[in-house]
Amino acid sequence: MPRLAPPEAPLSPLQKVLRFHWGLALLIAAVACVGFLMLYSVAGGDLDPWASRQMVRFAAGMALMFGVAMIHIRYWRTLAPLSYVGSLTLLAAVEVAGHTGMGATRWIAIGPLQLQPSELMKIAVVLALARYYDWLGEGRVSRPLWLLPPLLLILVPMALVLKQPDLGTALLLALGGGAVMWLAGVHWGYFLAAIALGAGLVTAVLESRGTDWQLLKDYQYRRIETFLNPESDPLGAGYHITQSKIAFGSGGLSGRGFMQGTQTRLNFLPEKHTDFIFTTLAEEFGFVGALSLLILYGLITLFCIVSAMANRDRFGALLTGGIGATFFLFFSVNMAMVTGLAPVVGVPLPLVSYGGSAMLVLLLAFGLAQSAHVHRPRG
Amino acid sequence: MSRWRPAPVPRSARLTRRAAILFALQGGVMGALAWRMRKLQVDDAQRYRLLAEENRINIRLIPPARGQIFDRRGQPLAVNRQNYRVTLVREQAGDVEAVLDRLSRLIEIPDHDRERILREMTRKPAFVPIPVAEHLSWEDFARVNANAPALPGIDVEVGQTRFYPHGPSLAHTVGYVGRVNERELEADGGATPLLQIPDFQIGKTGVETRAEDVLRGAAGLSRIEVNARGRKVRELSREEGQPGADLQLTIDLDLQRYVMERLGGESASVAVIEIATGDVLASASSPGFEPNQFVFGISSKNWSALLNDPYRPLSNKTVAGVYPPGSTYKMVVALAALEKGVIDAGESVFCNGRYQLGESYFHCWRRGGHGHLDLREALSQSCDVFFYEIARRVGIDAISDMARRLGVGVRPDLPVPAVSEGLAPTKDWKRASYDQSWQVGDTLNAGIGQGYVLASPMQLAVMTARIASGKAVAPRMIRGQGGRPLPDPEAPPLEVNATHLRLVREGMWSVMNASRGTARKSRIYADGVEFAGKTGTSQVRRITAAERAAGVFRNEDLPWNRRDHALFVGYAPYDAPRYAVSTVVEHGGGGSSTAAPIARDVIMRALWGGEPPLSAYPPGEREAEMERRIRPPAPRPEDAAPEAPPTTGAAPEAPAGPSPTPATSPVDPSAPASGRRA
């Protein structure tokens, strides 16, 4: 039975600004600045073509974040199902009218805007699950029948994303959704079962290679293979990861210095301004720099988790926790990927990698978390 | 101030717990990431730093400028020339076909080149420049340069390539360079990285190859930073190499060119040696070939034409060709006999036209015989019977010993490849080579320079220089290196009795100047410049008894390759020898008719350092010589297409003189044309 929040006096704009989570905003800005620096560096010491555009997007994103944060969380709660349906529709539309890039169809054009609905979907799933568990209350969360709707909410977009195919996003959707379910209090036995099922699925995926029902594209298999043994093909499929590790490791403790990263500058590093930008940072600023960024990210995650714990509004708490978890997944998967701990699945480094959709969607999500924080129940 | 406050909503204990667990998990993952970063960047940093350096630094060699080659007066024989070439970079060109179309309006691009370009395009990375055309003229180069804006991806470069300004005249001696081939790379075994530069040129023949070490120089090093595709980003450091040293040859270009012109495309060779120093002033092997053709890349049609030419233009006949020396060998036999004491100065032998050995006859070239003659007369008239007799007396080993002292059968130390050793046969040699014992008939044949005896024109010139000077003159072709002249060599004495040498020289004087001398027609008509020499006609076929009975064929009646070789050796001036010359005209007929006039013309050029006065020529030849000088110079062999050799070897000179018919014997191996034996 959902507990109805007692009526509260509306907050004045000034109060809202004062209740804003300024620490989180500051951390986000700090990370984004690291991103500008790196984009400036990989362009060979030039704001063009990446850093300047990224700055404009970040400014727009920050404005969006503040705007979203000013709107009461209950409106977002009301909009949550709609946003989910909208995102799902866009995702389905990609199938019909999407653009193809890098062997996958991920983009859709809405007017002049190039949009990646899968980015939007990551947040929409969190929103929808938070809304669902807010409505469901704590009592029934672990009942098998009530487990079906959230599973569907996760699996349907996952299936669409896998079809693009985008293994990384699919994985993030599953883990992000799972995090919300975990926070909502679903029995841990289900998670064990899910892990077991996942392991079984991975086995099945690997086993299916070369058969008629092959589950992944060949290039994805090759990437997995390369992940397991990158030295087997250093110039072919293993090139990305081998070069990334060389650049990463050659940074050493304190790095080569800003704009002195030879591997990056000489194009040995692939996708240097997007997925592999963390390698550039590691090469130029070394272990100290890489660890610092990791700590910044960790603090952002921590702030979200702490805010969630402190929030007595269930929707707000679940939403903030879910966004924090999704953000964590973003950077940890990317970092694991470029350091050779995980296969190259194509997940950008949040707030740092060049890319409009991801940046805007992420700041929109932080706006929602801020809104939950600003409008958390008082007293 | 009291405000209504809503009842506090309790915090969900479960959510708080779950959030804490979630963050603990996340903290674990972050710990793992940090540990991984530490592993890569702290523990293994050195290894990755090394790998990174290997990635980005490329060491490139800067080819050194090749040393140039000059003649004895500093005229260039082999120079480095700007090589204007056009390259095309695919990724900059866009539409390659369209760019090539536009380019072909400016310079000629043959279809097969076009195909090659398009083929290479598909094989090489898009940023690698593909050579489109090389060795452009300055005009073409300028035209392409001026139109560069309309030709995206087209680049004009200036490299260096070898050029031989006097082409065929000196092709055999100077040689040519070419690109390193697979076999040379393999032989080098990777010891010389310079050879792996794609268009590096190394010497292929001649001085170019034998003096390769001197001419090549040392490579410079350029450390360059490259990007992931191997494209050069910048030069990190540069170490200049050492250019190759220039060489100065002993060759006199003007004389050399005159000789080549004088030989007029005959299959012939001439060597001229300065007696005092051993300097080889001319080393001419005719016909020549165009060495620049090889540098630019010779077409297979031209190549096979050169290979199939019966005159063998590619062979350096002067040092690599060996011929039975014929009567020019008689000085060797005479000196051997004198030194051994088997004859003395006044000794006379009776010649009745043939010499009997057991059941067989060895013939003199003059059927009726010469009657009584002494050594001087025997040389002068080239009597064969006289030399059969003294050869038999002195024996083959003494003859060949003398031959080697005079340079025949000893490989001259010259900076060109394939220098032949010739052959001064001995009894042991025949036993070792044929497992047969030496026959007296073999000695008789050797006595007139036939049979097994073989000598190159260069060896004959050395022999002549040694007889003329009484010193062991050694030929040399390199006069200076790196701008510094080498010291003039001091030839050691020959250690042959001076009186004996004088006797032989008198014989050689008589050949040219005595009333019955075989080469009297080729003497020099100038006071104080007397020419001494010896003719030779060496037989390349066997004369059967039936033919001898019916009358030996005249050379003109035989096919070119069955005719006798015409030889001549000589020196001048007689009383103070300065130059020695040898001439071999393959299948040229008689030595006196064909070879001697050429030698005379050549040595006069050397003596006068240019055109000799007409009065120095025999009265009957002055008009022809004057005509030759007035006439516009004959087309230089450079301009003559190498694939059009003369079809027959018709001798350009007056009718062949008396047809010498040297001996043949049961044991005589039919004398080879010029093939090496043993």
JSON list of N, CA and C in Angstrom, two decimals, chain A residues 69-102:
[
{"chain": "A", "resi": 69, "resn": "ALA", "atom": "N", "xyz": [15.73, 20.25, -12.29]},
{"chain": "A", "resi": 69, "resn": "ALA", "atom": "CA", "xyz": [15.80, 20.19, -10.84]},
{"chain": "A", "resi": 69, "resn": "ALA", "atom": "C", "xyz": [14.76, 21.12, -10.20]},
{"chain": "A", "resi": 70, "resn": "MET", "atom": "N", "xyz": [14.42, 22.20, -10.90]},
{"chain": "A", "resi": 70, "resn": "MET", "atom": "CA", "xyz": [13.47, 23.16, -10.35]},
{"chain": "A", "resi": 70, "resn": "MET", "atom": "C", "xyz": [12.04, 22.62, -10.35]},
{"chain": "A", "resi": 71, "resn": "ILE", "atom": "N", "xyz": [11.78, 21.71, -11.23]},
{"chain": "A", "resi": 71, "resn": "ILE", "atom": "CA", "xyz": [10.41, 21.17, -11.35]},
{"chain": "A", "resi": 71, "resn": "ILE", "atom": "C", "xyz": [10.22, 20.10, -10.27]},
{"chain": "A", "resi": 72, "resn": "HIS", "atom": "N", "xyz": [9.08, 20.14, -9.65]},
{"chain": "A", "resi": 72, "resn": "HIS", "atom": "CA", "xyz": [8.84, 19.23, -8.53]},
{"chain": "A", "resi": 72, "resn": "HIS", "atom": "C", "xyz": [8.90, 17.78, -8.98]},
{"chain": "A", "resi": 73, "resn": "ILE", "atom": "N", "xyz": [9.44, 16.98, -8.10]},
{"chain": "A", "resi": 73, "resn": "ILE", "atom": "CA", "xyz": [9.66, 15.58, -8.41]},
{"chain": "A", "resi": 73, "resn": "ILE", "atom": "C", "xyz": [8.35, 14.86, -8.72]},
{"chain": "A", "resi": 74, "resn": "ARG", "atom": "N", "xyz": [7.23, 15.35, -8.17]},
{"chain": "A", "resi": 74, "resn": "ARG", "atom": "CA", "xyz": [5.97, 14.62, -8.41]},
{"chain": "A", "resi": 74, "resn": "ARG", "atom": "C", "xyz": [5.55, 14.71, -9.87]},
{"chain": "A", "resi": 75, "resn": "TYR", "atom": "N", "xyz": [5.93, 15.83, -10.51]},
{"chain": "A", "resi": 75, "resn": "TYR", "atom": "CA", "xyz": [5.60, 15.90, -11.95]},
{"chain": "A", "resi": 75, "resn": "TYR", "atom": "C", "xyz": [6.42, 14.85, -12.72]},
{"chain": "A", "resi": 76, "resn": "TRP", "atom": "N", "xyz": [7.62, 14.67, -12.29]},
{"chain": "A", "resi": 76, "resn": "TRP", "atom": "CA", "xyz": [8.46, 13.67, -12.98]},
{"chain": "A", "resi": 76, "resn": "TRP", "atom": "C", "xyz": [7.94, 12.27, -12.71]},
{"chain": "A", "resi": 77, "resn": "ARG", "atom": "N", "xyz": [7.43, 12.10, -11.48]},
{"chain": "A", "resi": 77, "resn": "ARG", "atom": "CA", "xyz": [6.85, 10.80, -11.18]},
{"chain": "A", "resi": 77, "resn": "ARG", "atom": "C", "xyz": [5.68, 10.54, -12.11]},
{"chain": "A", "resi": 78, "resn": "THR", "atom": "N", "xyz": [4.87, 11.58, -12.31]},
{"chain": "A", "resi": 78, "resn": "THR", "atom": "CA", "xyz": [3.71, 11.44, -13.19]},
{"chain": "A", "resi": 78, "resn": "THR", "atom": "C", "xyz": [4.15, 11.16, -14.62]},
{"chain": "A", "resi": 79, "resn": "LEU", "atom": "N", "xyz": [5.24, 11.82, -15.02]},
{"chain": "A", "resi": 79, "resn": "LEU", "atom": "CA", "xyz": [5.70, 11.70, -16.43]},
{"chain": "A", "resi": 79, "resn": "LEU", "atom": "C", "xyz": [6.46, 10.41, -16.69]},
{"chain": "A", "resi": 80, "resn": "ALA", "atom": "N", "xyz": [6.87, 9.73, -15.62]},
{"chain": "A", "resi": 80, "resn": "ALA", "atom": "CA", "xyz": [7.76, 8.58, -15.80]},
{"chain": "A", "resi": 80, "resn": "ALA", "atom": "C", "xyz": [7.24, 7.53, -16.79]},
{"chain": "A", "resi": 81, "resn": "PRO", "atom": "N", "xyz": [5.98, 7.09, -16.64]},
{"chain": "A", "resi": 81, "resn": "PRO", "atom": "CA", "xyz": [5.52, 6.06, -17.60]},
{"chain": "A", "resi": 81, "resn": "PRO", "atom": "C", "xyz": [5.54, 6.59, -19.03]},
{"chain": "A", "resi": 82, "resn": "LEU", "atom": "N", "xyz": [5.13, 7.87, -19.18]},
{"chain": "A", "resi": 82, "resn": "LEU", "atom": "CA", "xyz": [5.09, 8.46, -20.53]},
{"chain": "A", "resi": 82, "resn": "LEU", "atom": "C", "xyz": [6.50, 8.49, -21.14]},
{"chain": "A", "resi": 83, "resn": "SER", "atom": "N", "xyz": [7.50, 8.88, -20.34]},
{"chain": "A", "resi": 83, "resn": "SER", "atom": "CA", "xyz": [8.86, 8.97, -20.85]},
{"chain": "A", "resi": 83, "resn": "SER", "atom": "C", "xyz": [9.35, 7.58, -21.29]},
{"chain": "A", "resi": 84, "resn": "TYR", "atom": "N", "xyz": [8.91, 6.57, -20.51]},
{"chain": "A", "resi": 84, "resn": "TYR", "atom": "CA", "xyz": [9.31, 5.21, -20.88]},
{"chain": "A", "resi": 84, "resn": "TYR", "atom": "C", "xyz": [8.72, 4.83, -22.23]},
{"chain": "A", "resi": 85, "resn": "VAL", "atom": "N", "xyz": [7.42, 5.08, -22.38]},
{"chain": "A", "resi": 85, "resn": "VAL", "atom": "CA", "xyz": [6.74, 4.72, -23.64]},
{"chain": "A", "resi": 85, "resn": "VAL", "atom": "C", "xyz": [7.35, 5.51, -24.80]},
{"chain": "A", "resi": 86, "resn": "GLY", "atom": "N", "xyz": [7.61, 6.81, -24.54]},
{"chain": "A", "resi": 86, "resn": "GLY", "atom": "CA", "xyz": [8.20, 7.65, -25.59]},
{"chain": "A", "resi": 86, "resn": "GLY", "atom": "C", "xyz": [9.56, 7.11, -26.03]},
{"chain": "A", "resi": 87, "resn": "SER", "atom": "N", "xyz": [10.41, 6.79, -25.07]},
{"chain": "A", "resi": 87, "resn": "SER", "atom": "CA", "xyz": [11.75, 6.29, -25.40]},
{"chain": "A", "resi": 87, "resn": "SER", "atom": "C", "xyz": [11.69, 4.98, -26.16]},
{"chain": "A", "resi": 88, "resn": "LEU", "atom": "N", "xyz": [10.77, 4.13, -25.69]},
{"chain": "A", "resi": 88, "resn": "LEU", "atom": "CA", "xyz": [10.63, 2.84, -26.35]},
{"chain": "A", "resi": 88, "resn": "LEU", "atom": "C", "xyz": [10.19, 3.02, -27.80]},
{"chain": "A", "resi": 89, "resn": "THR", "atom": "N", "xyz": [9.28, 3.99, -28.01]},
{"chain": "A", "resi": 89, "resn": "THR", "atom": "CA", "xyz": [8.82, 4.26, -29.37]},
{"chain": "A", "resi": 89, "resn": "THR", "atom": "C", "xyz": [9.99, 4.72, -30.26]},
{"chain": "A", "resi": 90, "resn": "LEU", "atom": "N", "xyz": [10.79, 5.62, -29.70]},
{"chain": "A", "resi": 90, "resn": "LEU", "atom": "CA", "xyz": [11.93, 6.12, -30.47]},
{"chain": "A", "resi": 90, "resn": "LEU", "atom": "C", "xyz": [12.89, 4.97, -30.78]},
{"chain": "A", "resi": 91, "resn": "LEU", "atom": "N", "xyz": [13.11, 4.12, -29.80]},
{"chain": "A", "resi": 91, "resn": "LEU", "atom": "CA", "xyz": [14.02, 2.99, -29.99]},
{"chain": "A", "resi": 91, "resn": "LEU", "atom": "C", "xyz": [13.52, 2.08, -31.10]},
{"chain": "A", "resi": 92, "resn": "ALA", "atom": "N", "xyz": [12.22, 1.87, -31.08]},
{"chain": "A", "resi": 92, "resn": "ALA", "atom": "CA", "xyz": [11.63, 1.04, -32.14]},
{"chain": "A", "resi": 92, "resn": "ALA", "atom": "C", "xyz": [11.77, 1.75, -33.48]},
{"chain": "A", "resi": 93, "resn": "ALA", "atom": "N", "xyz": [11.66, 3.08, -33.45]},
{"chain": "A", "resi": 93, "resn": "ALA", "atom": "CA", "xyz": [11.76, 3.85, -34.69]},
{"chain": "A", "resi": 93, "resn": "ALA", "atom": "C", "xyz": [13.15, 3.72, -35.31]},
{"chain": "A", "resi": 94, "resn": "VAL", "atom": "N", "xyz": [14.14, 3.54, -34.47]},
{"chain": "A", "resi": 94, "resn": "VAL", "atom": "CA", "xyz": [15.51, 3.37, -34.99]},
{"chain": "A", "resi": 94, "resn": "VAL", "atom": "C", "xyz": [15.55, 2.20, -35.96]},
{"chain": "A", "resi": 95, "resn": "GLU", "atom": "N", "xyz": [14.83, 1.20, -35.61]},
{"chain": "A", "resi": 95, "resn": "GLU", "atom": "CA", "xyz": [14.77, 0.02, -36.47]},
{"chain": "A", "resi": 95, "resn": "GLU", "atom": "C", "xyz": [14.29, 0.39, -37.87]},
{"chain": "A", "resi": 96, "resn": "VAL", "atom": "N", "xyz": [13.34, 1.35, -37.89]},
{"chain": "A", "resi": 96, "resn": "VAL", "atom": "CA", "xyz": [12.71, 1.69, -39.17]},
{"chain": "A", "resi": 96, "resn": "VAL", "atom": "C", "xyz": [13.51, 2.76, -39.91]},
{"chain": "A", "resi": 97, "resn": "ALA", "atom": "N", "xyz": [13.92, 3.80, -39.17]},
{"chain": "A", "resi": 97, "resn": "ALA", "atom": "CA", "xyz": [14.49, 4.96, -39.87]},
{"chain": "A", "resi": 97, "resn": "ALA", "atom": "C", "xyz": [15.84, 5.37, -39.28]},
{"chain": "A", "resi": 98, "resn": "GLY", "atom": "N", "xyz": [16.58, 4.43, -38.78]},
{"chain": "A", "resi": 98, "resn": "GLY", "atom": "CA", "xyz": [17.81, 4.79, -38.10]},
{"chain": "A", "resi": 98, "resn": "GLY", "atom": "C", "xyz": [18.98, 5.00, -39.06]},
{"chain": "A", "resi": 99, "resn": "HIS", "atom": "N", "xyz": [19.97, 5.67, -38.56]},
{"chain": "A", "resi": 99, "resn": "HIS", "atom": "CA", "xyz": [21.21, 5.84, -39.31]},
{"chain": "A", "resi": 99, "resn": "HIS", "atom": "C", "xyz": [22.18, 4.74, -38.92]},
{"chain": "A", "resi": 100, "resn": "THR", "atom": "N", "xyz": [22.97, 4.36, -39.87]},
{"chain": "A", "resi": 100, "resn": "THR", "atom": "CA", "xyz": [23.94, 3.32, -39.55]},
{"chain": "A", "resi": 100, "resn": "THR", "atom": "C", "xyz": [25.33, 3.94, -39.43]},
{"chain": "A", "resi": 101, "resn": "GLY", "atom": "N", "xyz": [26.00, 3.58, -38.38]},
{"chain": "A", "resi": 101, "resn": "GLY", "atom": "CA", "xyz": [27.39, 4.03, -38.21]},
{"chain": "A", "resi": 101, "resn": "GLY", "atom": "C", "xyz": [28.16, 2.96, -37.49]},
{"chain": "A", "resi": 102, "resn": "MET", "atom": "N", "xyz": [29.38, 2.68, -37.93]},
{"chain": "A", "resi": 102, "resn": "MET", "atom": "CA", "xyz": [30.24, 1.69, -37.28]},
{"chain": "A", "resi": 102, "resn": "MET", "atom": "C", "xyz": [29.58, 0.31, -37.19]}
]
